[in-house]
CSV table of C-alpha atoms in Angstrom, one decimal:
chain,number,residue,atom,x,y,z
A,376,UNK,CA,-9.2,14.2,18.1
A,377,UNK,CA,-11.0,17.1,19.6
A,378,UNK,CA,-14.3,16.2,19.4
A,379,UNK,CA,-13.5,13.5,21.8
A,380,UNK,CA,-12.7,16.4,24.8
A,381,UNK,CA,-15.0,19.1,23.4
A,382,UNK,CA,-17.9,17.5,25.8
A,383,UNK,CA,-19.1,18.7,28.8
A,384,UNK,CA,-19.5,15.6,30.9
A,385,UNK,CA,-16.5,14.4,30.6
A,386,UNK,CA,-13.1,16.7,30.6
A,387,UNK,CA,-10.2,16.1,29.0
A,388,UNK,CA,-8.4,14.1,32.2
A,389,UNK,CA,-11.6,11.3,32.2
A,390,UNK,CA,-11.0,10.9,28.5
A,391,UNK,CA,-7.9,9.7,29.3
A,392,UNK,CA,-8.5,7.9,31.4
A,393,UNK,CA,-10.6,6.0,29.9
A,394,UNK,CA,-8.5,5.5,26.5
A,395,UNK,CA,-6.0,4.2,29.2
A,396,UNK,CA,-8.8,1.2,30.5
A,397,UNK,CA,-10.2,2.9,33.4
A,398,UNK,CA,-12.8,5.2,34.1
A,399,UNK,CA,-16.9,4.8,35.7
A,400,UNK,CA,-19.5,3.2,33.8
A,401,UNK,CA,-20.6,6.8,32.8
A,402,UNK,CA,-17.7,8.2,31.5
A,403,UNK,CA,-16.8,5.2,29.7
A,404,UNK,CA,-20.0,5.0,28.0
A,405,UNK,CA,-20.0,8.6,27.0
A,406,UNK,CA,-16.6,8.5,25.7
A,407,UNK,CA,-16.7,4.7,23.5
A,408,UNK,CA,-19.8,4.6,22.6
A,409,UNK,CA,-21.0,8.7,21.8
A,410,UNK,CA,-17.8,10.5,21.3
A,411,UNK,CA,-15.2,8.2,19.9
A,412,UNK,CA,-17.6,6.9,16.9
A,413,UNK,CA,-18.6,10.7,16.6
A,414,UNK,CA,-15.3,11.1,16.0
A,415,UNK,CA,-14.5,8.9,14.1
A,416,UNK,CA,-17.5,9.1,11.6
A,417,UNK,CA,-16.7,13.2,11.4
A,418,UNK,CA,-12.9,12.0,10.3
A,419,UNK,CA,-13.8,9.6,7.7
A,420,UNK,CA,-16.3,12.0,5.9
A,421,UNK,CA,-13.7,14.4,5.6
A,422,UNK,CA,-11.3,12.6,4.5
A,423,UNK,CA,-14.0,11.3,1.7
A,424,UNK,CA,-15.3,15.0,0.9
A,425,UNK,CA,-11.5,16.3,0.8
A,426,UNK,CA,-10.6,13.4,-1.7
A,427,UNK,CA,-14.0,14.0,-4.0
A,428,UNK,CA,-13.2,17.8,-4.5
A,429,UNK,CA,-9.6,17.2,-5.5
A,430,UNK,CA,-10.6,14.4,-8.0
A,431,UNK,CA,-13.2,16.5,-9.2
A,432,UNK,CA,-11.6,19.4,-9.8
A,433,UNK,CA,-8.7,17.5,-11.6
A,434,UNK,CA,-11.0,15.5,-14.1
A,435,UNK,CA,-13.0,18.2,-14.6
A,436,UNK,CA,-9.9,20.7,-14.9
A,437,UNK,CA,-11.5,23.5,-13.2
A,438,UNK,CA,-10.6,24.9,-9.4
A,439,UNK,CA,-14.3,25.5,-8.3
A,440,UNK,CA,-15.2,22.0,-9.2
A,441,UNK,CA,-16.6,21.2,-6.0
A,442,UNK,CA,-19.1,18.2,-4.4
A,443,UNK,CA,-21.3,21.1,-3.7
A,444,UNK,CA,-21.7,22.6,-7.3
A,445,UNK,CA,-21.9,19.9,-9.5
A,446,UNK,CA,-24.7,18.1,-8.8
A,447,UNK,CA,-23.2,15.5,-6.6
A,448,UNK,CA,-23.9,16.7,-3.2
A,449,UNK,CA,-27.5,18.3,-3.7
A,450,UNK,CA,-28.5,15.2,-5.4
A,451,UNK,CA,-27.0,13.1,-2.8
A,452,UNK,CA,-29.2,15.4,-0.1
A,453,UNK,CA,-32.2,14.9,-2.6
A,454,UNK,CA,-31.9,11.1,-2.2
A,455,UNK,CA,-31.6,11.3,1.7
A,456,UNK,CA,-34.6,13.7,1.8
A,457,UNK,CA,-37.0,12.0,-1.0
A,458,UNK,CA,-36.3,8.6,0.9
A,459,UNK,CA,-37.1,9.8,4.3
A,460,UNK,CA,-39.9,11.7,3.1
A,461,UNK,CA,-41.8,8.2,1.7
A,462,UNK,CA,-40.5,6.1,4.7
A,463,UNK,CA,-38.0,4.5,3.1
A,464,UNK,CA,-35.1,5.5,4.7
A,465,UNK,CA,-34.4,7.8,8.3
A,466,UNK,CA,-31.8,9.3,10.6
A,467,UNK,CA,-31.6,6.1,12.3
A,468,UNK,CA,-31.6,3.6,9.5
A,469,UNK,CA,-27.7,4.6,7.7
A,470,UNK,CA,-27.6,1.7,5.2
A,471,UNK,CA,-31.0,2.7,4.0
A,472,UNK,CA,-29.4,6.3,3.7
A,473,UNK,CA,-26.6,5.1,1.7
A,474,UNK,CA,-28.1,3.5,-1.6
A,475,UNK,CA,-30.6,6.6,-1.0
A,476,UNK,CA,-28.2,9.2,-1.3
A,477,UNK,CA,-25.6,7.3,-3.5
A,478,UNK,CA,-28.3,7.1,-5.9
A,479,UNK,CA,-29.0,10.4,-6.0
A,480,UNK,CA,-25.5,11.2,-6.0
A,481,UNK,CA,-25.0,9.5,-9.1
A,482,UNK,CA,-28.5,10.8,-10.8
A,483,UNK,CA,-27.0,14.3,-9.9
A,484,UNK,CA,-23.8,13.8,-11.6
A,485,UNK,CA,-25.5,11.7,-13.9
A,486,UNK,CA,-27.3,14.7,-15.8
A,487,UNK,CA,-23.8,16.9,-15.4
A,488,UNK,CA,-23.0,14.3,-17.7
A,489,UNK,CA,-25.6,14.7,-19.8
A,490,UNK,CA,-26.1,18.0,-20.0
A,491,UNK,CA,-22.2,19.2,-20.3
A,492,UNK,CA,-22.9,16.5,-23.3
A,493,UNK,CA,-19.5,17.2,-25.8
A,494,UNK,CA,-18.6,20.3,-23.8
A,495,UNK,CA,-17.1,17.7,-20.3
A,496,UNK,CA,-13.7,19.2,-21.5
A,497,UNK,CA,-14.7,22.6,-21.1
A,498,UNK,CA,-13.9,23.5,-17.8
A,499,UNK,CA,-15.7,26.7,-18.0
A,500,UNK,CA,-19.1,25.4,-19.5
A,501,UNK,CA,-18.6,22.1,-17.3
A,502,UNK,CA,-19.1,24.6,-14.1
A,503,UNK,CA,-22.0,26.3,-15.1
A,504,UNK,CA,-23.7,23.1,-16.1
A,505,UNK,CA,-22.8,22.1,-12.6
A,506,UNK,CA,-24.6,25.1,-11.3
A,507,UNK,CA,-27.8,24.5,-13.3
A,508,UNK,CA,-27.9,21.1,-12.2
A,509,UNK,CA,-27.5,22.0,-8.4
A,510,UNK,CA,-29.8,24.5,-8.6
A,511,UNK,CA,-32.4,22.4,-9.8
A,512,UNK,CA,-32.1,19.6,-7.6
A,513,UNK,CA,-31.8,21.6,-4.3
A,514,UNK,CA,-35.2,23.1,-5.6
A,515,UNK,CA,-36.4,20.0,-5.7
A,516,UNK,CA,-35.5,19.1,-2.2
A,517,UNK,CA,-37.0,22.3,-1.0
A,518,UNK,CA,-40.2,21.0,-3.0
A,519,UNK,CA,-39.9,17.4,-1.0
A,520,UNK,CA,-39.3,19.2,2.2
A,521,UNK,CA,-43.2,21.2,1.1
A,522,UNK,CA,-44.9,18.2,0.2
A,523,UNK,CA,-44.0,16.3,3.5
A,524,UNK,CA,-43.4,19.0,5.9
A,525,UNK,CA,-44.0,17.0,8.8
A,526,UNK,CA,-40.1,15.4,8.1
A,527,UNK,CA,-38.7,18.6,8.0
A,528,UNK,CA,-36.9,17.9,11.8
A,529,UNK,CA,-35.6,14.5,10.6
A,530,UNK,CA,-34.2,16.1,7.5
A,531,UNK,CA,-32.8,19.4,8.4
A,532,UNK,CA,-29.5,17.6,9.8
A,533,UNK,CA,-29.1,16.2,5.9
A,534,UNK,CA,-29.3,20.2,4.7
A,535,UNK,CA,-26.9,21.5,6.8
A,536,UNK,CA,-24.3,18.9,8.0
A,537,UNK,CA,-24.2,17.0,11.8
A,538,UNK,CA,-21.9,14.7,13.0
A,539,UNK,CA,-24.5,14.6,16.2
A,540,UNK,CA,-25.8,11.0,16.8
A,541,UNK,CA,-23.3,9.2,14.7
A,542,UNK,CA,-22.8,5.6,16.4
A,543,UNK,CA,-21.1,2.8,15.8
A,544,UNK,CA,-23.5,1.4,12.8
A,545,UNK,CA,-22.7,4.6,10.9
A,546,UNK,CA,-18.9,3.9,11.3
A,547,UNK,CA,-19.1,0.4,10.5
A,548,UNK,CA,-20.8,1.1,7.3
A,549,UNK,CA,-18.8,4.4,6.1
A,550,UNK,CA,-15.2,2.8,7.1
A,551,UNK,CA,-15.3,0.0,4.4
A,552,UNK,CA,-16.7,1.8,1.5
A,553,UNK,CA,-14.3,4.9,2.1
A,554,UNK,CA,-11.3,2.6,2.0
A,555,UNK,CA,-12.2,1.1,-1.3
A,556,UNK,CA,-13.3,4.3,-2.8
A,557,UNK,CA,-10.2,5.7,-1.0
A,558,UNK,CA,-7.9,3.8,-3.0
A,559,UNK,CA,-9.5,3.7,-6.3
A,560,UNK,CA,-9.5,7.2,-6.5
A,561,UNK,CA,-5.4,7.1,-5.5
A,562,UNK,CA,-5.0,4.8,-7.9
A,563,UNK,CA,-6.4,7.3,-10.6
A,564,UNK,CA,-3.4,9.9,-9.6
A,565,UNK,CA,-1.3,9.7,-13.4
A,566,UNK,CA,-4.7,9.7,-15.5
A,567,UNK,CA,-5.8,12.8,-13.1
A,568,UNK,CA,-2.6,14.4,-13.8
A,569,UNK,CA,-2.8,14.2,-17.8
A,570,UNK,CA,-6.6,15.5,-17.7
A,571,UNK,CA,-5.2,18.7,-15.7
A,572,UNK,CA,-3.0,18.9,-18.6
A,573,UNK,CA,-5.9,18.9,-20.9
A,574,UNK,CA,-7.4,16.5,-23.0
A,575,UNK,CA,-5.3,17.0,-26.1
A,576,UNK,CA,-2.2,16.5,-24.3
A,577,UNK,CA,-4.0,13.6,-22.6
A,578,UNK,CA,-4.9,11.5,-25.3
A,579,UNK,CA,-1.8,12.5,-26.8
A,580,UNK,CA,-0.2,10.9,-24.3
A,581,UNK,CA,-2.4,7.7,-24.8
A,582,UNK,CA,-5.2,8.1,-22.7
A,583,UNK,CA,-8.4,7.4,-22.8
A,584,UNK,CA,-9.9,10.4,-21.7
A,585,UNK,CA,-13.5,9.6,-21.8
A,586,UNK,CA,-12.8,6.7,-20.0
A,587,UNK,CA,-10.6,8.2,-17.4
A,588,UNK,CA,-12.8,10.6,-16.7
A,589,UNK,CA,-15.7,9.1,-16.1
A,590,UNK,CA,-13.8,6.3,-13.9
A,591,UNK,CA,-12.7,9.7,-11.8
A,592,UNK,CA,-16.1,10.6,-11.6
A,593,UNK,CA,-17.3,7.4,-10.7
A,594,UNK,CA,-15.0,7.6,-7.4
A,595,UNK,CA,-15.7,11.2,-6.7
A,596,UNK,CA,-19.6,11.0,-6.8
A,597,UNK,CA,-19.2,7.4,-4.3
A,598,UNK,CA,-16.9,9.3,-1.8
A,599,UNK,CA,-19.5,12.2,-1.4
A,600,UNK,CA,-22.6,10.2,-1.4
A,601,UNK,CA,-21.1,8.0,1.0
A,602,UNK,CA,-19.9,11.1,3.1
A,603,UNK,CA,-23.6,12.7,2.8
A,604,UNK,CA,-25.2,10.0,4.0
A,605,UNK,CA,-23.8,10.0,7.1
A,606,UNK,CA,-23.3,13.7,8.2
A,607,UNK,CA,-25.2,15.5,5.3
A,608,UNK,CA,-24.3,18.7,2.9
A,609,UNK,CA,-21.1,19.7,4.7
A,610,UNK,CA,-20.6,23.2,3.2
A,611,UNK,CA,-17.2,24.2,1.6
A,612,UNK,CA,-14.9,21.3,2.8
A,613,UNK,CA,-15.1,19.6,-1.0
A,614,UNK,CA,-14.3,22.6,-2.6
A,615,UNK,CA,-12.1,24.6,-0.6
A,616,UNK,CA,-9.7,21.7,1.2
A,617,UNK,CA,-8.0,20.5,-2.4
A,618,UNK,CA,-7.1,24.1,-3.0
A,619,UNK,CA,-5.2,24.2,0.6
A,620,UNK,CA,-3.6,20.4,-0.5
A,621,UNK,CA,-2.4,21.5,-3.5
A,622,UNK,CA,-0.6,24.5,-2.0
A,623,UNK,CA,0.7,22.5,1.2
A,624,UNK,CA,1.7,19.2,-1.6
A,625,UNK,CA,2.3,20.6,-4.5
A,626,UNK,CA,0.8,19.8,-8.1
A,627,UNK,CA,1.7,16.1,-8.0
A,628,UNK,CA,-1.7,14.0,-7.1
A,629,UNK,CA,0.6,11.2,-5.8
A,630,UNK,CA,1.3,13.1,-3.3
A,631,UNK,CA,-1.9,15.6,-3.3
A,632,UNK,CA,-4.8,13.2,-3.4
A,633,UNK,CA,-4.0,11.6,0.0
A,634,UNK,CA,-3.2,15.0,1.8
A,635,UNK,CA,-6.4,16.0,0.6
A,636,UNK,CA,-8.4,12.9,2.5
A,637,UNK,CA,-5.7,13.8,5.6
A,638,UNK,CA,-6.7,17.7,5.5
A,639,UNK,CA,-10.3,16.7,4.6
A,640,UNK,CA,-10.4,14.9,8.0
A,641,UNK,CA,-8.4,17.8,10.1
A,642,UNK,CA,-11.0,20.2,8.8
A,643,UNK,CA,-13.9,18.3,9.6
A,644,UNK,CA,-13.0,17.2,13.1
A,645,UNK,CA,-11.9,20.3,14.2
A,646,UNK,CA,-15.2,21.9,12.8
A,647,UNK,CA,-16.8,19.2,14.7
A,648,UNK,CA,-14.8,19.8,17.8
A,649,UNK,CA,-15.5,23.7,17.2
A,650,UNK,CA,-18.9,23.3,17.1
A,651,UNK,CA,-19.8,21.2,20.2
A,652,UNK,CA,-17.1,24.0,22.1
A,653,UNK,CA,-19.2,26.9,20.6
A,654,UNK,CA,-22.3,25.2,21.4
A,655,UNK,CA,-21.5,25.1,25.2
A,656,UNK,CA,-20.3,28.6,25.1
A,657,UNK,CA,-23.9,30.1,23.6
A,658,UNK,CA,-26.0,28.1,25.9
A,659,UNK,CA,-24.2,29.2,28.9
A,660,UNK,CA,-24.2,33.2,27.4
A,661,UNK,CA,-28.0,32.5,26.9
A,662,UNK,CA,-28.5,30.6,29.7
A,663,UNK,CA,-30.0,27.6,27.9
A,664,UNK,CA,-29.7,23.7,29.3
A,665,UNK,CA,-28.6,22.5,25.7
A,666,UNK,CA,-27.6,23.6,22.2
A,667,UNK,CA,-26.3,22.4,19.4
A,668,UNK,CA,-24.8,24.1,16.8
A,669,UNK,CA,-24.2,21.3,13.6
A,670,UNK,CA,-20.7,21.1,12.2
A,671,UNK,CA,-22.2,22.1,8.9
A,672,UNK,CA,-22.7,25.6,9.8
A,673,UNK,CA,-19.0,26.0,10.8
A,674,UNK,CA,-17.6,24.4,7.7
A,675,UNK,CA,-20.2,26.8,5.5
A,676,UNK,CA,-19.7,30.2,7.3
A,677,UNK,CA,-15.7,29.6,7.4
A,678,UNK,CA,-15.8,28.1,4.0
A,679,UNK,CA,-17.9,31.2,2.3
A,680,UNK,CA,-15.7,33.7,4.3
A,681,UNK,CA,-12.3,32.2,3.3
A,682,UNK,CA,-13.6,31.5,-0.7
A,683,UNK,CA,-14.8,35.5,-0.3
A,684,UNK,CA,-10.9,36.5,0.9
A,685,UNK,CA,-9.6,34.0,-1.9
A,686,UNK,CA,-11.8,35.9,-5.0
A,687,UNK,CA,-10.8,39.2,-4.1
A,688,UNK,CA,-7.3,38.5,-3.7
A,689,UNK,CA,-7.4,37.1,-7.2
A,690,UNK,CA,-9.8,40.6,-7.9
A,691,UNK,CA,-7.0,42.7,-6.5
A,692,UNK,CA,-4.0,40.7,-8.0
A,693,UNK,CA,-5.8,41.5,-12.1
């Protein structure tokens, strides 16, 4: 709950004083109706994007199966970007957002699909598939982004990742479809667990693994898109925060796949929270009235640091 002290109008002793009933008209705007759904909004897309990458990386068996490199979270930013680009959707206008970005979400994974065609249970060729398809489609929103250039401002948030602006009408319409994604994708924690087995062992078992697969997938690309649409292309968080559940859990996704949405939500508040306190440091060093540094830049430039320490550990450890 950082983000709800990490403002500069009101410190950490008005916040609470509010949460307990009191407070001025000012701070109690300020902290119910900017910081707490800001908050809360930055909570529940983690929790979604932390939950994605795990499910993701079980049904597709492979540990660099993230939102952000197979498909789902480029063509989820495609959708938000070609949509605002023809006036069909903006900033302001989150339920338009939503079926934008979930239907490119599901185009995105939708030609993973299609592409990986009867190699999906090759981890190996399943990832660089997912790579292709990535790259393609964040070409194509650099190619939206040329063509309407004039949206660029309106869009950039959606490239990088902010939590900045998020009201109430975001949270009301991210809450309910995280919960029912939420629990669908629990409720796929024993299939998950025989696809990271393999699909031999799977379907020896008596599962369906085409069917379980896709059902995983299903829930994975509806968490992100629903996460995107909110607060963008949050770097790193899909990928890297199932590889810190599974080492805090354990291998068991009963346990696993919830931690994931609870770490999920820790790392994206606090990056929140860390960026709105970095923010107000650099404009008082440059002696600016106002910056804003998104949350997206802090879960990318951690993200890429920590994935660089991880690969050559695993460099140094052959």
């Amino acid at each position: 709950m950082g983000g709800l002290v990490a403002g500069r109008t009101v410190g950490t002793a008005g916040v609470l004083e509010v949460l307990r009933g009191g407070g001025d008209m000012t701070a109690r705007h300020v902290v119910l109706q900017l910081r707490l759904p800001r908050t809360l909004v930055a909570l529940t897309a983690g929790a979604c994007l932390g939950l994605a990458g795990l499910v993701l990386q079980a049904a597709l068996r492979n540990p660099l199966a993230g939102p952000e490199v197979t498909g789902v979270t480029p063509g989820a930013v495609l959708g938000a970007v070609a949509a605002t680009g023809l006036g069909l959707a903006g900033w302001e206008s989150p339920a338009a957002v939503v079926v934008a970005a979930c239907a490119g979400g599901f185009t995105g994974a939708g030609l993973l699909w299609l592409l990986a065609g009867r190699d999906r249970g090759d981890p190996e060729r399943t990832a660089v598939h997912g790579v292709l398809v990535s790259a393609v489609l964040s070409g194509l929103t650099a190619m939206v982004l040329l063509v309407a250039p004039g949206e660029l401002g309106s869009v950039v948030q959606w490239l990088v990742g902010s939590t900045e602006g998020r009201v109430w009408g975001h949270w009301r319409l991210l809450w309910p479809w995280a919960v029912v994604w939420s629990l669908a994708a629990c409720a796929l924690a024993a299939p998950l667990t025989l696809l990271r087995c393999g699909d031999e062992q799977a379907a020896a078992a008596g599962l369906r693994t085409g069917r379980a697969r896709l059902a995983a997938l299903v829930c994975a690309v509806a968490l992100t898109a629903g996460a995107v649409s909110v607060v963008g292309a949050l770097g790193f968080v899909g990928l890297l925060v199932p590889h810190l559940a599974l080492a805090l859990l354990g291998a068991d996704l009963r346990r696993a796949l919830p931690g994931a949405a609870l770490l999920g939500a820790v790392v994206v508040g606090g990056a929140d929270a860390g960026a709105q306190w970095l923010s107000r440091v650099l404009a008082g060093a440059l002696d600016m009235d106002r910056l804003s540094i998104p949350a997206g830049a802090l879960t990318t430039g951690v993200g890429a640091a920590l994935l660089l320490i991880v690969a050559r550990r695993g460099t140094e450890e052959r």
